[in-house]
mmCIF file of C-alpha atoms and ligand atoms in Angstrom:
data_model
loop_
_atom_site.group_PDB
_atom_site.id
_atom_site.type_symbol
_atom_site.label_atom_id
_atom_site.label_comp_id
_atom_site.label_asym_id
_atom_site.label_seq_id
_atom_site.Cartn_x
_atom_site.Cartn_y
_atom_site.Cartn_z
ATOM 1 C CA UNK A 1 69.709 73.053 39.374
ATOM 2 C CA UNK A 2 68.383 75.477 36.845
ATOM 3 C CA UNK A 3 70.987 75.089 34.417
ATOM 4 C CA UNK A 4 70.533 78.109 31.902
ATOM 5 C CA UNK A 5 67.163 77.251 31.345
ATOM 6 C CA UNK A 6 64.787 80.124 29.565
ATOM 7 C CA UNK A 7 62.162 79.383 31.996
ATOM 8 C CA UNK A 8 63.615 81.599 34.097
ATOM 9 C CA UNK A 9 63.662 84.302 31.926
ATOM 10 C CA UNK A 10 59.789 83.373 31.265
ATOM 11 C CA UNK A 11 58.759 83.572 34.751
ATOM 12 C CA UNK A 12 60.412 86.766 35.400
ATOM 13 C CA UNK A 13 58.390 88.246 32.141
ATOM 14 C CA UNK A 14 55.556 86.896 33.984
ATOM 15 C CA UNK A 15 56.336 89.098 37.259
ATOM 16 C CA UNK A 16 57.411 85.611 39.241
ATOM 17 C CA UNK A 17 60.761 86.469 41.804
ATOM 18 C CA UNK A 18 62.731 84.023 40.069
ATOM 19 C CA UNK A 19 65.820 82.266 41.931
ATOM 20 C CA UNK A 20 67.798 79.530 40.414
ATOM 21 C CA UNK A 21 69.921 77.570 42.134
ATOM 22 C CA UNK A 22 73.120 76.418 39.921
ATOM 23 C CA UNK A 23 76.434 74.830 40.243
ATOM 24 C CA UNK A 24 78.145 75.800 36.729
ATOM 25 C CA UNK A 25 79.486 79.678 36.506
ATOM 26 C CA UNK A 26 79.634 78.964 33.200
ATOM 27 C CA UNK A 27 75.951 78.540 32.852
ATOM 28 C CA UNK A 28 75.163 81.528 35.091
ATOM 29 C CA UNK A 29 76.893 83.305 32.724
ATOM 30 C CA UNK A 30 75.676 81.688 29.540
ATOM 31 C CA UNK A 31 71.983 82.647 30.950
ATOM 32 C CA UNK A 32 72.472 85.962 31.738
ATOM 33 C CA UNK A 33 74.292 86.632 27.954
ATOM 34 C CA UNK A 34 72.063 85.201 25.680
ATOM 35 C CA UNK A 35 69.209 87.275 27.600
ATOM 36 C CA UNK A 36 71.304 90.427 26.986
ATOM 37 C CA UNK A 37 70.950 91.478 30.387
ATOM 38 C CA UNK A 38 74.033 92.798 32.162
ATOM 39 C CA UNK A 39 74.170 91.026 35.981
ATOM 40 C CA UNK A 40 75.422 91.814 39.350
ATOM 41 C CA UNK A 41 77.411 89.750 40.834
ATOM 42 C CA UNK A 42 78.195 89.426 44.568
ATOM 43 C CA UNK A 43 79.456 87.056 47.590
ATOM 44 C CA UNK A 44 76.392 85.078 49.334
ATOM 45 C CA UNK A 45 77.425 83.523 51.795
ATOM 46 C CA UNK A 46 78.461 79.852 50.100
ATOM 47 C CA UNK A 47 76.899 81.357 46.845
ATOM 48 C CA UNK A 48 78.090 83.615 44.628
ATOM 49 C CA UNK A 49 74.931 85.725 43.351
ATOM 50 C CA UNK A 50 73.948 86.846 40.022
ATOM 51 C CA UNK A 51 71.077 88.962 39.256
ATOM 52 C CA UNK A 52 69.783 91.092 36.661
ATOM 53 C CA UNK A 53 66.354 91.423 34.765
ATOM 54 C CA UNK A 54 63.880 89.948 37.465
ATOM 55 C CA UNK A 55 66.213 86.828 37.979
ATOM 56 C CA UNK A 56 68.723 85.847 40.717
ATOM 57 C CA UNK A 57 70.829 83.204 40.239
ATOM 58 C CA UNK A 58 72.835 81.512 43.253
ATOM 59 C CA UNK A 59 75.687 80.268 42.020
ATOM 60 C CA UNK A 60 76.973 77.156 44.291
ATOM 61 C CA UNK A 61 75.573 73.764 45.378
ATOM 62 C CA UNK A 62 71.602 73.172 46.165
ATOM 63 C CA UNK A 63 71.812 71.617 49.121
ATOM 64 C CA UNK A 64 73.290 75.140 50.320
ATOM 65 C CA UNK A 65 70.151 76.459 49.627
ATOM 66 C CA UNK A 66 68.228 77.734 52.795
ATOM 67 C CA UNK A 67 65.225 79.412 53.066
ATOM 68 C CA UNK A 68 61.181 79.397 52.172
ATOM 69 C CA UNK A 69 59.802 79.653 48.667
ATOM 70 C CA UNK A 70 55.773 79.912 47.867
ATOM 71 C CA UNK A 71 56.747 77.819 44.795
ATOM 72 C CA UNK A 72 59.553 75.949 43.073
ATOM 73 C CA UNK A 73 60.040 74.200 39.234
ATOM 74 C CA UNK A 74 62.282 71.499 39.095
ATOM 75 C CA UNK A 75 62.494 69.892 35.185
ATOM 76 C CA UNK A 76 65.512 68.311 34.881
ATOM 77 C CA UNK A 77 67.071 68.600 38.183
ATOM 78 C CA UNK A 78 65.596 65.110 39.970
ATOM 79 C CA UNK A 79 66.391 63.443 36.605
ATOM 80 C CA UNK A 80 69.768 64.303 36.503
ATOM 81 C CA UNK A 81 70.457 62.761 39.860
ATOM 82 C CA UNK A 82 70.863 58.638 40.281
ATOM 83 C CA UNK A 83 68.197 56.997 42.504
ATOM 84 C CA UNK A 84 70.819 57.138 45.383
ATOM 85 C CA UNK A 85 70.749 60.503 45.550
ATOM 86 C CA UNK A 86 67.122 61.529 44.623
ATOM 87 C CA UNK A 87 65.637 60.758 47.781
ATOM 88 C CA UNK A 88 68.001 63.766 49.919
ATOM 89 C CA UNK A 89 67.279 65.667 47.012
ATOM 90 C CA UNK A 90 63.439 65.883 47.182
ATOM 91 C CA UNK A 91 64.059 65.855 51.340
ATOM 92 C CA UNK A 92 66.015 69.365 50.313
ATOM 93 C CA UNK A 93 63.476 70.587 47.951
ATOM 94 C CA UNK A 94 60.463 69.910 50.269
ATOM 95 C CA UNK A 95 62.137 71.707 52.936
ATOM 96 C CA UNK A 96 62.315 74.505 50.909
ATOM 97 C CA UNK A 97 58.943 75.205 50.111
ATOM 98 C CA UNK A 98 56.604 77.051 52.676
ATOM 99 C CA UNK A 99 53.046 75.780 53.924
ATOM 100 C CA UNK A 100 50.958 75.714 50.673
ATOM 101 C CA UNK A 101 54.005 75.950 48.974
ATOM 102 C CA UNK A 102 54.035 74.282 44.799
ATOM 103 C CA UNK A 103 55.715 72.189 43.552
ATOM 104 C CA UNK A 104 55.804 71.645 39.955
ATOM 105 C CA UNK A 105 58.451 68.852 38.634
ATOM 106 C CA UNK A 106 58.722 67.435 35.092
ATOM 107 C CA UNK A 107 59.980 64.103 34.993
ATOM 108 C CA UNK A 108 61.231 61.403 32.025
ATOM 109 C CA UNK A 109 59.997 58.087 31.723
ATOM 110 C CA UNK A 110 61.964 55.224 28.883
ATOM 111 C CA UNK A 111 62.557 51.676 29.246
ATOM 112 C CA UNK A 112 65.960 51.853 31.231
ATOM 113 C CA UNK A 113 67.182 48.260 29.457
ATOM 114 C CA UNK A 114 67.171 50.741 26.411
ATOM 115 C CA UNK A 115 69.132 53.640 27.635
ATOM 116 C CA UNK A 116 71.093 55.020 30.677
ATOM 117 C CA UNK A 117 70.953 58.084 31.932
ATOM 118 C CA UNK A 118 71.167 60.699 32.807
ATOM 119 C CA UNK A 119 68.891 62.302 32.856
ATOM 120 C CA UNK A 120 67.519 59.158 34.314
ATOM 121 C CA UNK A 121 63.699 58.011 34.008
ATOM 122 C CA UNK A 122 61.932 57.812 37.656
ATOM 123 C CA UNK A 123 58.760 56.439 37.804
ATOM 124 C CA UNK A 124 55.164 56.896 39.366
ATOM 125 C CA UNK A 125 55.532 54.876 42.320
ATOM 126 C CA UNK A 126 59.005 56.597 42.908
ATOM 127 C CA UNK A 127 57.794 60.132 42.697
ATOM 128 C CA UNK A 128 55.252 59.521 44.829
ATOM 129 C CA UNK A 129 56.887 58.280 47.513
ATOM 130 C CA UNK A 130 60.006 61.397 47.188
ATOM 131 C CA UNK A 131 56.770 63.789 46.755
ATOM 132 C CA UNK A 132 53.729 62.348 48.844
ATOM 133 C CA UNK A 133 50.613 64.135 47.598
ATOM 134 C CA UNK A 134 52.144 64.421 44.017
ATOM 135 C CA UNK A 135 49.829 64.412 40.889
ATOM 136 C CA UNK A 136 50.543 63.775 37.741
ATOM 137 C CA UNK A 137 48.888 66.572 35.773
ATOM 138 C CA UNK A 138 49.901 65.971 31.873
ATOM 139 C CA UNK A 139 52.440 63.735 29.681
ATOM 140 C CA UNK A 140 53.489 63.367 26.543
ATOM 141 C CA UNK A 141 56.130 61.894 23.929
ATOM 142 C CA UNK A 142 58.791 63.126 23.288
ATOM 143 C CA UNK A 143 60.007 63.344 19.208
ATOM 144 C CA UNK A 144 62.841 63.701 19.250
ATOM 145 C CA UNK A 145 65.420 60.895 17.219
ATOM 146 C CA UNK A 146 67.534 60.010 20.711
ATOM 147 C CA UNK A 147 64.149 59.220 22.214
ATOM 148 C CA UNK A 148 62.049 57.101 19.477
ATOM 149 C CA UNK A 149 65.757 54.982 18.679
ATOM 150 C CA UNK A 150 65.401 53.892 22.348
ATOM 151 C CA UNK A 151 61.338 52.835 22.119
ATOM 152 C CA UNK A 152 60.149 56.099 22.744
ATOM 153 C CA UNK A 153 60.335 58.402 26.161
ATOM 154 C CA UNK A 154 57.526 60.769 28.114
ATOM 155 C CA UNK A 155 57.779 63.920 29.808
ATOM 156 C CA UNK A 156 55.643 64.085 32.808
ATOM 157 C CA UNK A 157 54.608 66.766 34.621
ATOM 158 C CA UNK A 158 53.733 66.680 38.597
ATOM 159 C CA UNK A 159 52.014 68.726 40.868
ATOM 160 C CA UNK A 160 52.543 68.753 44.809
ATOM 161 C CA UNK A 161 51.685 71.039 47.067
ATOM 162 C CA UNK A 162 52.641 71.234 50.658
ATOM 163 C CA UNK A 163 49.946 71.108 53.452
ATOM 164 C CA UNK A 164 49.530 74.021 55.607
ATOM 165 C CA UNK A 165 49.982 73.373 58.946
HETATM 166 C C1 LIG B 201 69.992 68.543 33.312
HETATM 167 S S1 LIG B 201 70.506 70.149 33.780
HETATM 168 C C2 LIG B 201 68.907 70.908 33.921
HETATM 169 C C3 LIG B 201 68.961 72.381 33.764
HETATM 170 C C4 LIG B 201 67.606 73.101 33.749
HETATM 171 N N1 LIG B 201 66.812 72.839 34.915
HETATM 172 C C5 LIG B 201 66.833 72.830 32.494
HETATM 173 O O1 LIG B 201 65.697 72.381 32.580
HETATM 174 O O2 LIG B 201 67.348 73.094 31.415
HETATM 175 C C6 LIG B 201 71.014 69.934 35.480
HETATM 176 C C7 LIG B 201 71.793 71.090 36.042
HETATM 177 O O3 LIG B 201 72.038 70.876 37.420
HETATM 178 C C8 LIG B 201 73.301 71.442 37.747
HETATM 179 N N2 LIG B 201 73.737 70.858 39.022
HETATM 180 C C9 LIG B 201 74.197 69.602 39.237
HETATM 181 N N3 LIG B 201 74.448 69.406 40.537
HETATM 182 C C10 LIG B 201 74.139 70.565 41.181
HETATM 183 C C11 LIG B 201 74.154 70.975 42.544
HETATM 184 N N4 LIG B 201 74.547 70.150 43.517
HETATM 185 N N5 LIG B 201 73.749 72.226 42.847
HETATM 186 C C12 LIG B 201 73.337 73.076 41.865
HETATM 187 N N6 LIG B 201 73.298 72.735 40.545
HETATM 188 C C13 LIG B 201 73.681 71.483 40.209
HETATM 189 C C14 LIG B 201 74.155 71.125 36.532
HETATM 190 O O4 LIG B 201 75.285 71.978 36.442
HETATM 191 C C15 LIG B 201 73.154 71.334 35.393
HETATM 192 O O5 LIG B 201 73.209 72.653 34.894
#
């Protein structure tokens, strides 16, 4: 669910095999323009498949998404989803990640009697239980005017990383 998001286009400066995963053409496309870099675009199977510059971009749904990866981001794709959805969702994402495998996922965390989502706010106990072995590694505020009218909101970043064997 990696949107357009420039962290793609950081990774790949960073010599990481990037594939996102995304359901919008519109923001393959927005991604690959305001980088400057001309894609390819092909069938996948369910996916269409955009690449260019270091990144690949499947086109289609994420729970389409087969394979192994040594690592995977997620920062705004378990917010987005309600809590009836978020546990297949980190099932999925697990699945996807080989033995030793890392995952790193930012979450969002306001007083839900103050806002609704999305992107939604899910909680320690929650991530720990859609991520066992998840630690939270940093947080902090975010300033920006939607968040402090609503009592203030933190980003939170998680680490997990799969067990071998
Ligand atoms: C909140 S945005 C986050 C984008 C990006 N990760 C970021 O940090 O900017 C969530 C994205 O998930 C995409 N999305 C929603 N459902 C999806 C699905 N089933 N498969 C793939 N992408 C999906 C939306 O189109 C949207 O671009």
């Amino acid at each position: 669910m990696s949107g357009k998001s420039p962290d793609m286009a950081w990774l790949a400066a960073h010599g990481f095999g990037v594939v996102g995963v995304e359901i919008s053409p519109i923001a393959c496309e927005a991604f690959f323009a305001e980088h400057h870099i001309a894609a390819d675009r092909a069938a996948a199977g369910p996916f269409v498949r955009w690449q260019g510059g270091g990144v690949t971009i499947l086109q289609g749904d994420f729970f389409d998404l087969g394979g192994k990866y040594a690592a995977a981001l997620d920062r705004g794709g378990l917010v987005a989803l309600p809590c009836q959805d978020r546990y297949r969702y980190a099932q999925h994402l697990r699945s996807l990640l080989e033995p030793g495998g890392v995952l790193l996922l930012v979450t969002i965390e306001y007083d839900p009697a103050r806002r609704s989502g999305p992107p939604f706010p899910v909680f320690p106990d929650e991530v720990r239980q859609l991520f066992p072995g998840a630690v939270e590694r940093s947080r902090h505020p975010l300033g920006r005017a939607r968040w402090t009218a609503v009592g203030g909101a933190d980003a939170v970043v998680w680490v997990m990383r799969v067990r071998r064997g």
